[in-house]
């Protein structure tokens, strides 16, 4: 009887003995490994809490974020070349979050079978397919001229503290990218160790996206960063069917982001050429066609040009549009009399170009242009 009780007692103690043996074996092979595995449950919940906080903060930042280069033209009248098959549009630019913009027309656009259109809405994808957003310096009022000068001073010739902040921001962006890459690789390793690790590693793509949204992307580019505030020449690739495959424009590299490049032209302004339009006129590659209450200007030359003020009798309208080779624009006539139009060949203009079609190719000496 005593022997049977002894065997039963040994059977009850068998499982704890096995667990203790496994713990002793794990501690012998890798000290602290057992405690590390036992703590994975706590790590899992801590990770979920951290990811939740990061998701909340990143969502707030995404709602508040506006592209830094597009903000240079905020609440100003611009023209946008929308790419092949679409005309140039002009209006007041309002950048929104997530890369979308709204362009308010100067005057309503009449539609024959519906209400007049007062604004155009462009998504981030539409903006990436455009060729450039342009601003003509001649058309700026004194307030926006002073604002433009401050933008040039702040970005091209920043103060010491602003330069240090930019350097620190670039450094932290590089560190952030390295941490995200390291954490992504670590998740793959943890996923092969335990079931909890597999749950976490399955979400590594979402974690990487959240980490990327946590800090606003600057797309640090050493070549561009080195030449901010210097004269550069940008090449804009034109769509198929254009008179030339690309155009080049020189100016000061003011800013850049993940999606855009901002080039300001501070060369000496050129005097406009005044053209009188009665029906159809061709001049230096430009075709100007007049209709009933409207006229159309098409650029078939190899160079961009700017349109200034259109005058009909005592009425005038400020167009302020940049036409790249192959682009066109329709303008409502301010009157029914003879029409005169200001044309500025490659005039003084600022550009914000999508990096999908624009590339900084050269560093240039802007002093030769009178800048």
C-alpha angles and dihedrals in degrees: 000000000000090000092053092052090049092053091049091051091051090051092053091050094047097089097048089046090053091049091048090049091052091049092048091048093050092048090049094051097038117006112228094012094119093053090046092054091046090052094055089091091059091044089054094056093042089052091051091051092049092048090050092053092046091049091053093049094044091050090053091049092049091053091050098040120109124178108263095221095048089050087065088072097039114148091359131118111258140161124230128202103215097195134246118000094008128096130234113271127203132198146102113312122228112180114209133191123286092030098293123132140194121215115200112206120232089232131007116276108233118229120198097215102031148020120307118272117236104176144014124228118209125186125215089262091053090051092051090054093051123095103223147332109227138191124195112219093210090064097055121109120227092266094054092041089058090045090051091051090052090049091054092046094046096047105030100036105022124178121256095262092048091051091050091048090052091049092049091047092052090048093049090048090054091048091048092053091049092050092049092050092047093047091050091053091046091055090057090054094046091049091064093053106057143000090250090054090051090055090053095043091053087065097049094110090056091045091053091050092049091049090050092051092047092075120036109253114248097174091220108222115184095206093051095040091053093052102044106132093024132105113266138172117229124201117214115199112220125211124259114284095036119131090248131020093236145355130221126218129182128211145116117306100234103169145336138198138182091285109022146044122209118210121181119199113214098168122129110287117246126227113255124244114234115220125187114214121202102155117325126354132179119196130163093339094316120119116202117189124183125208138168104307095343144059133203129216120197125186113215095159127103095247134064119248137191129230118215128178124347115208129194115178108308094341126086138182127201108227101172096179131151116218117202118202109289096020130113140190136205117217127190112235115243090213145359098252130090113313127224123188132196113227119190112194107224088336129193102290139155119224136201107191130185110246088226089077105014127073130179103234108169144019110231138189104248092188088080089065094052095257 
